[in-house]
Amino acid sequence: MPKDSTRAIHEGEEEVLGISSFITPIYQTAVFPYPLNGERGFRGRPLKYSREDNPTNIVLERRLASLECGEDALVFSSGMAAISTCFFNFLSRGSKLVLSREVYGSTIPLAKSFEKFGVKVELRGPDTEDIVEAVKSGCNVVFVESMSNPILRVVDLDLLASTCRDCRALLIVDNTFATPLNLKPLTRGADVVVHSLTKYIAGHNDVIGGAVVSTGKVIEDLWSWRTRLGCILDPHAAFLVLRGLKTLSARLKVSQENAKAIAEFLEEHSKVSKVYYPGLPSHPTHSVAKRLLRGYGSVLSFELKGDGEVARRFLGELKVVKASPSLGGTETLASHPASSSHKDLPKEERERLGISDSLIRLSVGLEDVNDIVEDIDRALRACSP
């Protein structure tokens, strides 16, 4: 089988479209001619309407399924649309959903909105062992992230997937932070993988999208929900994701190298009290990361010596690095979780998760690493008392 970097460029085009083209076209159409000869299209049904399927999307779906070692995939208008569709499909009255308390900030209120439909929602963790105990107590669906935000805790998928299998609980893994190049959760026992395509996979901060990868049966069920909800990815957005996906391997190699160098620099800096990066031996889940991951990603977090005001001054002093909440793009971005992604959590809960008022999250991009380091060093010295 070709390597990931090769499949990210070529997988799916000729098989789905039956044409030879280096670039997948944008099928900017709402409808397709109905096949009067009874010809069956992709997934055993003819192309009729772009709310159901679109050839540009199908190429992307085949490519993502291949990279994640799944049978099939679907793409959505956002990562939250992908997660929402999974919840609609897998949850019903009487179901119990267990989530890691460290999942993406919008995922928790989404899950809790299902409580009015008779779904029980339980937050556990952040340690994998605590989530495992919740699974053993009984549940139907488990939702975790392969690497948490912003502490970058790596979930022990071997342990969790084994427990879910024994307890007959369905395991959904958000693999956005790891990417399929660093981790393939389906090969570790997960049932479903979701992605925010907005981040690493598209990689240029110019498109919003999501994806789900799983078995053919699961994807068939989710396809029905996606069609009803109307949350399919736009074909032009799919084209941009396909373009970004072709350079994922090259981008990730550079950004991970940059992130490692910056993490090591920050760990020795006099103005920094703690650094969170799975590639550092000091990280609490380094041993799990070393066992599961092919690479450690390009997101890291660090605590400044000071309070939240020092953190805000630090963000204001940055020049090369931009203050913004996203990640996985070509630009290096810095954010303040306590006032952005986790602002709605009580301070006690934030501190329980390790999110202090002085914590900064850094998504490292493709700029020259020395320029990034110099910018961070200057900002640290300018903002600190």
CSV table of C-alpha atoms in Angstrom, one decimal:
chain,number,residue,atom,x,y,z
A,1,MET,CA,0.0,0.0,0.0
A,2,PRO,CA,1.3,3.5,-0.8
A,3,LYS,CA,2.5,5.7,2.1
A,4,ASP,CA,0.2,8.3,3.7
A,5,SER,CA,1.9,11.2,1.9
A,6,THR,CA,1.3,9.5,-1.5
A,7,ARG,CA,-2.4,8.6,-0.7
A,8,ALA,CA,-3.0,12.2,0.5
A,9,ILE,CA,-2.3,13.3,-3.0
A,10,HIS,CA,-3.7,10.6,-5.3
A,11,GLU,CA,-6.3,8.5,-3.5
A,12,GLY,CA,-9.8,8.3,-4.9
A,13,GLU,CA,-9.8,10.3,-8.1
A,14,GLU,CA,-9.8,7.8,-10.8
A,15,GLU,CA,-11.8,5.2,-8.8
A,16,VAL,CA,-14.7,7.6,-8.1
A,17,LEU,CA,-14.7,9.9,-11.2
A,18,GLY,CA,-13.4,7.5,-13.8
A,19,ILE,CA,-11.2,10.2,-15.2
A,20,SER,CA,-7.5,11.1,-15.3
A,21,SER,CA,-6.9,14.5,-13.8
A,22,PHE,CA,-4.2,16.0,-11.6
A,23,ILE,CA,-6.8,18.3,-10.0
A,24,THR,CA,-10.2,17.3,-8.9
A,25,PRO,CA,-12.8,19.6,-10.5
A,26,ILE,CA,-15.3,21.7,-8.5
A,27,TYR,CA,-18.7,20.3,-9.4
A,28,GLN,CA,-20.5,23.6,-8.7
A,29,THR,CA,-24.0,22.2,-9.3
A,30,ALA,CA,-27.1,21.7,-7.3
A,31,VAL,CA,-28.5,18.9,-9.4
A,32,PHE,CA,-27.4,16.1,-11.8
A,33,PRO,CA,-29.2,14.5,-14.8
A,34,TYR,CA,-31.2,11.6,-13.6
A,35,PRO,CA,-29.7,8.3,-15.0
A,36,LEU,CA,-32.6,7.0,-17.1
A,37,ASN,CA,-30.6,3.8,-17.9
A,38,GLY,CA,-30.7,2.8,-14.3
A,39,GLU,CA,-27.0,3.3,-13.7
A,40,ARG,CA,-26.0,3.1,-10.1
A,41,GLY,CA,-23.5,5.7,-8.8
A,42,PHE,CA,-21.3,5.9,-5.7
A,43,ARG,CA,-22.8,4.2,-2.6
A,44,GLY,CA,-25.2,2.3,-4.8
A,45,ARG,CA,-27.3,5.3,-5.7
A,46,PRO,CA,-27.3,7.8,-8.6
A,47,LEU,CA,-26.1,11.3,-8.2
A,48,LYS,CA,-29.2,13.5,-8.0
A,49,TYR,CA,-28.8,16.5,-5.7
A,50,SER,CA,-25.7,18.1,-4.1
A,51,ARG,CA,-27.3,18.0,-0.6
A,52,GLU,CA,-26.9,14.2,-0.8
A,53,ASP,CA,-23.6,13.8,-2.6
A,54,ASN,CA,-21.2,15.6,-4.9
A,55,PRO,CA,-18.3,14.2,-6.9
A,56,THR,CA,-15.8,16.7,-5.5
A,57,ASN,CA,-16.8,15.7,-2.0
A,58,ILE,CA,-16.7,12.0,-2.9
A,59,VAL,CA,-13.0,12.2,-3.9
A,60,LEU,CA,-12.2,13.9,-0.5
A,61,GLU,CA,-14.3,11.3,1.4
A,62,ARG,CA,-12.4,8.4,-0.3
A,63,ARG,CA,-9.1,10.0,0.5
A,64,LEU,CA,-9.9,10.6,4.2
A,65,ALA,CA,-11.3,7.0,4.5
A,66,SER,CA,-8.0,5.7,3.1
A,67,LEU,CA,-5.8,7.8,5.4
A,68,GLU,CA,-7.8,6.8,8.5
A,69,CYS,CA,-8.0,3.1,7.4
A,70,GLY,CA,-11.8,3.2,7.4
A,71,GLU,CA,-14.3,1.7,5.0
A,72,ASP,CA,-15.9,5.0,4.1
A,73,ALA,CA,-16.2,8.7,5.1
A,74,LEU,CA,-18.6,11.7,4.9
A,75,VAL,CA,-17.7,15.3,4.8
A,76,PHE,CA,-19.7,18.1,6.6
A,77,SER,CA,-20.0,21.8,6.7
A,78,SER,CA,-18.0,22.0,9.9
A,79,GLY,CA,-16.5,19.8,12.6
A,80,MET,CA,-19.4,20.6,14.9
A,81,ALA,CA,-21.8,19.4,12.1
A,82,ALA,CA,-20.0,16.1,11.9
A,83,ILE,CA,-20.2,15.7,15.7
A,84,SER,CA,-23.9,16.7,15.8
A,85,THR,CA,-24.7,14.2,13.1
A,86,CYS,CA,-23.0,11.4,15.1
A,87,PHE,CA,-25.0,12.4,18.2
A,88,PHE,CA,-28.3,12.4,16.3
A,89,ASN,CA,-27.5,8.9,14.9
A,90,PHE,CA,-26.1,7.2,18.0
A,91,LEU,CA,-28.1,8.7,20.8
A,92,SER,CA,-31.7,8.2,21.8
A,93,ARG,CA,-34.0,8.4,24.8
A,94,GLY,CA,-32.4,6.4,27.6
A,95,SER,CA,-28.8,6.5,26.1
A,96,LYS,CA,-25.9,7.4,28.3
A,97,LEU,CA,-23.0,9.4,26.7
A,98,VAL,CA,-19.7,9.7,28.5
A,99,LEU,CA,-17.4,12.5,27.4
A,100,SER,CA,-13.9,13.5,28.4
A,101,ARG,CA,-14.3,16.8,30.3
A,102,GLU,CA,-11.4,18.1,28.2
A,103,VAL,CA,-13.2,17.9,24.8
A,104,TYR,CA,-13.6,21.0,22.6
A,105,GLY,CA,-15.6,23.7,24.4
A,106,SER,CA,-18.6,23.6,22.0
A,107,THR,CA,-18.9,19.8,22.2
A,108,ILE,CA,-20.0,19.8,25.8
A,109,PRO,CA,-23.0,22.2,25.5
A,110,LEU,CA,-24.0,20.3,22.3
A,111,ALA,CA,-24.0,17.1,24.2
A,112,LYS,CA,-25.9,18.6,27.1
A,113,SER,CA,-28.6,19.8,24.7
A,114,PHE,CA,-29.5,16.1,24.2
A,115,GLU,CA,-30.5,15.8,27.8
A,116,LYS,CA,-33.9,17.3,27.0
A,117,PHE,CA,-34.4,14.3,24.7
A,118,GLY,CA,-33.8,11.9,27.6
A,119,VAL,CA,-30.1,11.3,27.1
A,120,LYS,CA,-27.8,11.1,30.1
A,121,VAL,CA,-24.5,13.0,29.7
A,122,GLU,CA,-21.6,12.4,32.1
A,123,LEU,CA,-18.3,14.2,32.0
A,124,ARG,CA,-15.3,12.3,33.2
A,125,GLY,CA,-11.5,12.5,33.2
A,126,PRO,CA,-9.2,14.1,32.3
A,127,ASP,CA,-7.2,10.9,32.9
A,128,THR,CA,-8.1,7.9,30.7
A,129,GLU,CA,-8.4,5.7,33.8
A,130,ASP,CA,-11.3,7.8,35.1
A,131,ILE,CA,-13.1,7.6,31.7
A,132,VAL,CA,-12.5,3.8,31.8
A,133,GLU,CA,-14.2,3.6,35.2
A,134,ALA,CA,-17.3,5.4,33.8
A,135,VAL,CA,-17.5,3.0,30.9
A,136,LYS,CA,-17.3,0.0,33.2
A,137,SER,CA,-20.3,1.5,35.1
A,138,GLY,CA,-22.3,1.4,32.0
A,139,CYS,CA,-22.8,3.6,29.0
A,140,ASN,CA,-23.7,3.5,25.3
A,141,VAL,CA,-21.4,6.0,23.6
A,142,VAL,CA,-18.0,7.4,24.6
A,143,PHE,CA,-16.6,10.6,23.0
A,144,VAL,CA,-12.9,11.6,23.5
A,145,GLU,CA,-10.2,13.5,21.7
A,146,SER,CA,-7.0,11.8,20.8
A,147,MET,CA,-5.1,14.8,22.2
A,148,SER,CA,-6.9,17.2,24.5
A,149,ASN,CA,-7.0,21.0,24.3
A,150,PRO,CA,-5.1,22.9,25.6
A,151,ILE,CA,-3.0,20.6,27.9
A,152,LEU,CA,-2.4,18.1,25.1
A,153,ARG,CA,-3.1,15.0,27.2
A,154,VAL,CA,-3.0,11.9,24.9
A,155,VAL,CA,-5.8,9.4,25.6
A,156,ASP,CA,-4.7,5.8,26.1
A,157,LEU,CA,-6.7,4.4,23.2
A,158,ASP,CA,-5.5,0.9,23.7
A,159,LEU,CA,-6.9,0.8,27.2
A,160,LEU,CA,-10.1,2.8,26.4
A,161,ALA,CA,-10.9,0.9,23.2
A,162,SER,CA,-10.5,-2.5,24.9
A,163,THR,CA,-12.8,-1.4,27.8
A,164,CYS,CA,-15.4,-0.1,25.3
A,165,ARG,CA,-15.3,-3.3,23.4
A,166,ASP,CA,-15.7,-5.4,26.6
A,167,CYS,CA,-18.6,-3.2,27.7
A,168,ARG,CA,-20.2,-2.9,24.3
A,169,ALA,CA,-19.9,0.9,24.2
A,170,LEU,CA,-19.4,2.7,20.9
A,171,LEU,CA,-16.2,4.8,20.9
A,172,ILE,CA,-16.0,8.0,18.9
A,173,VAL,CA,-12.6,9.7,18.7
A,174,ASP,CA,-12.0,13.3,17.6
A,175,ASN,CA,-8.6,13.0,15.8
A,176,THR,CA,-8.2,16.6,14.8
A,177,PHE,CA,-5.1,17.3,16.9
A,178,ALA,CA,-3.2,14.2,16.0
A,179,THR,CA,-4.3,13.9,12.3
A,180,PRO,CA,-4.3,10.5,10.5
A,181,LEU,CA,-0.6,10.9,9.8
A,182,ASN,CA,0.2,10.6,13.5
A,183,LEU,CA,-2.5,8.4,14.8
A,184,LYS,CA,-5.2,6.1,13.2
A,185,PRO,CA,-7.7,5.5,16.0
A,186,LEU,CA,-9.7,2.9,14.0
A,187,THR,CA,-6.7,0.6,14.0
A,188,ARG,CA,-6.5,1.0,17.8
A,189,GLY,CA,-10.1,-0.2,18.3
A,190,ALA,CA,-12.2,3.0,17.9
A,191,ASP,CA,-15.5,2.7,16.1
A,192,VAL,CA,-15.8,6.2,14.6
A,193,VAL,CA,-13.3,9.0,13.9
A,194,VAL,CA,-14.3,12.7,13.5
A,195,HIS,CA,-12.3,15.6,12.3
A,196,SER,CA,-12.4,19.3,12.0
A,197,LEU,CA,-11.1,19.7,8.5
A,198,THR,CA,-10.6,23.4,9.2
A,199,LYS,CA,-7.5,22.7,11.1
A,200,TYR,CA,-4.5,20.6,10.0
A,201,ILE,CA,-6.1,18.8,7.1
A,202,ALA,CA,-7.1,21.9,5.1
A,203,GLY,CA,-4.3,23.7,6.8
A,204,HIS,CA,-4.5,27.3,5.4
A,205,ASN,CA,-7.2,29.0,7.6
A,206,ASP,CA,-9.4,29.6,4.6
A,207,VAL,CA,-12.1,26.9,4.9
A,208,ILE,CA,-14.5,25.4,7.5
A,209,GLY,CA,-15.3,21.7,7.3
A,210,GLY,CA,-15.7,18.4,9.1
A,211,ALA,CA,-15.6,14.7,8.5
A,212,VAL,CA,-16.5,11.3,9.9
A,213,VAL,CA,-14.8,8.0,9.0
A,214,SER,CA,-16.1,4.6,10.0
A,215,THR,CA,-17.5,1.4,8.6
A,216,GLY,CA,-19.7,1.3,5.5
A,217,LYS,CA,-22.8,0.6,7.6
A,218,VAL,CA,-22.2,3.5,10.0
A,219,ILE,CA,-21.5,5.9,7.1
A,220,GLU,CA,-24.7,4.8,5.4
A,221,ASP,CA,-26.7,5.6,8.5
A,222,LEU,CA,-24.9,9.0,8.9
A,223,TRP,CA,-25.5,9.7,5.2
A,224,SER,CA,-29.2,9.6,5.9
A,225,TRP,CA,-28.9,12.0,8.8
A,226,ARG,CA,-26.6,14.4,6.8
A,227,THR,CA,-29.1,14.5,4.0
A,228,ARG,CA,-32.0,15.3,6.4
A,229,LEU,CA,-30.0,17.9,8.3
A,230,GLY,CA,-28.6,19.5,5.2
A,231,CYS,CA,-25.0,19.9,6.5
A,232,ILE,CA,-23.0,18.5,3.6
A,233,LEU,CA,-19.7,20.3,2.8
A,234,ASP,CA,-19.9,22.8,-0.1
A,235,PRO,CA,-18.0,21.4,-3.2
A,236,HIS,CA,-15.8,24.5,-3.4
A,237,ALA,CA,-14.8,24.0,0.3
A,238,ALA,CA,-14.1,20.4,-0.5
A,239,PHE,CA,-11.8,21.5,-3.3
A,240,LEU,CA,-9.9,23.7,-0.9
A,241,VAL,CA,-9.6,20.8,1.6
A,242,LEU,CA,-8.3,18.5,-1.1
A,243,ARG,CA,-5.7,21.1,-2.1
A,244,GLY,CA,-4.6,21.4,1.5
A,245,LEU,CA,-4.5,17.7,2.1
A,246,LYS,CA,-1.9,17.2,-0.6
A,247,THR,CA,0.6,19.2,1.5
A,248,LEU,CA,-0.4,17.9,4.9
A,249,SER,CA,2.7,15.6,5.2
A,250,ALA,CA,5.1,18.4,4.3
A,251,ARG,CA,3.4,21.0,6.4
A,252,LEU,CA,3.2,18.7,9.5
A,253,LYS,CA,6.9,17.8,9.2
A,254,VAL,CA,8.0,21.4,9.4
A,255,SER,CA,5.5,22.6,12.0
A,256,GLN,CA,6.2,19.6,14.3
A,257,GLU,CA,10.0,20.3,14.1
A,258,ASN,CA,9.3,24.0,14.9
A,259,ALA,CA,7.0,23.1,17.8
A,260,LYS,CA,9.6,20.8,19.4
A,261,ALA,CA,12.3,23.5,19.1
A,262,ILE,CA,10.0,26.1,20.6
A,263,ALA,CA,8.8,23.8,23.4
A,264,GLU,CA,12.4,23.1,24.4
A,265,PHE,CA,13.2,26.8,24.3
A,266,LEU,CA,10.3,27.7,26.5
A,267,GLU,CA,11.1,24.9,29.0
A,268,GLU,CA,14.3,26.7,29.8
A,269,HIS,CA,12.9,30.2,29.7
A,270,SER,CA,13.1,32.2,33.0
A,271,LYS,CA,9.7,33.8,32.4
A,272,VAL,CA,7.9,30.4,31.9
A,273,SER,CA,6.9,28.1,34.7
A,274,LYS,CA,5.5,25.1,32.8
A,275,VAL,CA,5.3,23.8,29.2
A,276,TYR,CA,2.9,21.2,27.9
A,277,TYR,CA,4.0,19.4,24.8
A,278,PRO,CA,3.6,15.6,24.4
A,279,GLY,CA,7.0,15.3,22.9
A,280,LEU,CA,8.7,16.5,26.1
A,281,PRO,CA,9.6,13.9,28.7
A,282,SER,CA,8.1,16.2,31.3
A,283,HIS,CA,4.6,16.0,29.8
A,284,PRO,CA,2.2,13.9,32.0
A,285,THR,CA,1.2,11.6,29.1
A,286,HIS,CA,4.6,11.4,27.3
A,287,SER,CA,4.9,7.7,27.7
A,288,VAL,CA,1.4,7.1,26.1
A,289,ALA,CA,2.2,9.6,23.3
A,290,LYS,CA,5.5,7.8,22.6
A,291,ARG,CA,3.6,4.5,22.4
A,292,LEU,CA,0.7,5.7,20.2
A,293,LEU,CA,1.9,8.6,18.1
A,294,ARG,CA,4.1,8.8,15.0
A,295,GLY,CA,4.6,12.5,15.7
A,296,TYR,CA,3.6,14.9,18.5
A,297,GLY,CA,1.8,17.6,16.6
A,298,SER,CA,2.5,21.3,16.4
A,299,VAL,CA,0.4,22.6,19.3
A,300,LEU,CA,1.9,23.3,22.7
A,301,SER,CA,0.8,25.3,25.8
A,302,PHE,CA,2.8,27.1,28.5
A,303,GLU,CA,2.2,28.9,31.7
A,304,LEU,CA,3.7,32.4,32.2
A,305,LYS,CA,5.1,33.4,35.6
A,306,GLY,CA,2.3,35.9,36.5
A,307,ASP,CA,-1.4,36.2,36.2
A,308,GLY,CA,-4.0,36.6,33.5
A,309,GLU,CA,-3.0,40.3,32.9
A,310,VAL,CA,0.5,39.2,32.1
A,311,ALA,CA,-0.9,36.7,29.6
A,312,ARG,CA,-3.0,39.4,27.9
A,313,ARG,CA,0.0,41.7,27.7
A,314,PHE,CA,2.1,38.9,26.2
A,315,LEU,CA,-0.5,38.4,23.4
A,316,GLY,CA,-0.5,42.2,22.8
A,317,GLU,CA,3.3,42.3,22.4
A,318,LEU,CA,3.5,39.5,19.7
A,319,LYS,CA,4.3,40.6,16.1
A,320,VAL,CA,5.1,37.6,14.0
A,321,VAL,CA,2.8,35.3,16.0
A,322,LYS,CA,-0.9,36.3,15.8
A,323,ALA,CA,-3.5,36.2,18.6
A,324,SER,CA,-6.2,33.9,17.3
A,325,PRO,CA,-8.1,30.8,18.6
A,326,SER,CA,-7.6,28.3,15.7
A,327,LEU,CA,-4.8,25.8,15.0
A,328,GLY,CA,-3.1,23.7,12.4
A,329,GLY,CA,-2.6,26.4,9.8
A,330,THR,CA,0.4,27.9,8.1
A,331,GLU,CA,0.5,30.8,10.5
A,332,THR,CA,1.7,30.6,14.1
A,333,LEU,CA,-1.3,31.5,16.4
A,334,ALA,CA,-1.4,32.1,20.1
A,335,SER,CA,-4.6,32.1,22.3
A,336,HIS,CA,-5.5,32.5,25.9
A,337,PRO,CA,-7.8,29.5,26.8
A,338,ALA,CA,-9.1,31.0,30.1
A,339,SER,CA,-10.7,33.9,28.2
A,340,SER,CA,-11.6,32.1,25.0
A,341,SER,CA,-12.2,28.4,24.6
A,342,HIS,CA,-12.8,27.8,28.3
A,343,LYS,CA,-14.1,31.1,29.4
A,344,ASP,CA,-17.5,29.6,30.3
A,345,LEU,CA,-16.0,27.2,32.8
A,346,PRO,CA,-15.8,28.2,36.5
A,347,LYS,CA,-12.3,29.0,37.6
A,348,GLU,CA,-12.2,26.0,39.9
A,349,GLU,CA,-13.0,23.7,37.0
A,350,ARG,CA,-10.4,25.3,34.7
A,351,GLU,CA,-7.8,24.9,37.4
A,352,ARG,CA,-8.8,21.2,37.8
A,353,LEU,CA,-8.0,20.8,34.1
A,354,GLY,CA,-4.7,22.6,34.5
A,355,ILE,CA,-5.9,25.7,32.7
A,356,SER,CA,-4.5,28.6,34.7
A,357,ASP,CA,-5.2,32.3,34.0
A,358,SER,CA,-1.6,32.6,32.7
A,359,LEU,CA,-1.8,29.6,30.3
A,360,ILE,CA,-1.1,30.4,26.6
A,361,ARG,CA,-1.8,27.9,23.8
A,362,LEU,CA,0.5,28.1,20.7
A,363,SER,CA,-0.3,26.5,17.3
A,364,VAL,CA,3.0,26.6,15.6
A,365,GLY,CA,3.1,27.3,11.9
A,366,LEU,CA,5.6,27.3,9.0
A,367,GLU,CA,7.5,30.5,9.6
A,368,ASP,CA,11.2,30.4,10.2
A,369,VAL,CA,11.6,28.9,13.7
A,370,ASN,CA,14.1,31.6,14.7
A,371,ASP,CA,11.7,34.3,13.9
A,372,ILE,CA,9.0,32.7,16.0
A,373,VAL,CA,11.4,32.1,18.9
A,374,GLU,CA,12.7,35.7,18.8
A,375,ASP,CA,9.1,37.1,18.7
A,376,ILE,CA,8.1,35.0,21.7
A,377,ASP,CA,11.2,35.8,23.6
A,378,ARG,CA,10.8,39.6,23.0
A,379,ALA,CA,7.1,39.4,24.1
A,380,LEU,CA,7.9,37.5,27.2
A,381,ARG,CA,10.5,39.9,28.3
A,382,ALA,CA,8.3,42.9,27.5
A,383,CYS,CA,5.2,41.7,29.4
A,384,SER,CA,6.8,40.2,32.5
A,385,PRO,CA,7.1,42.2,35.7
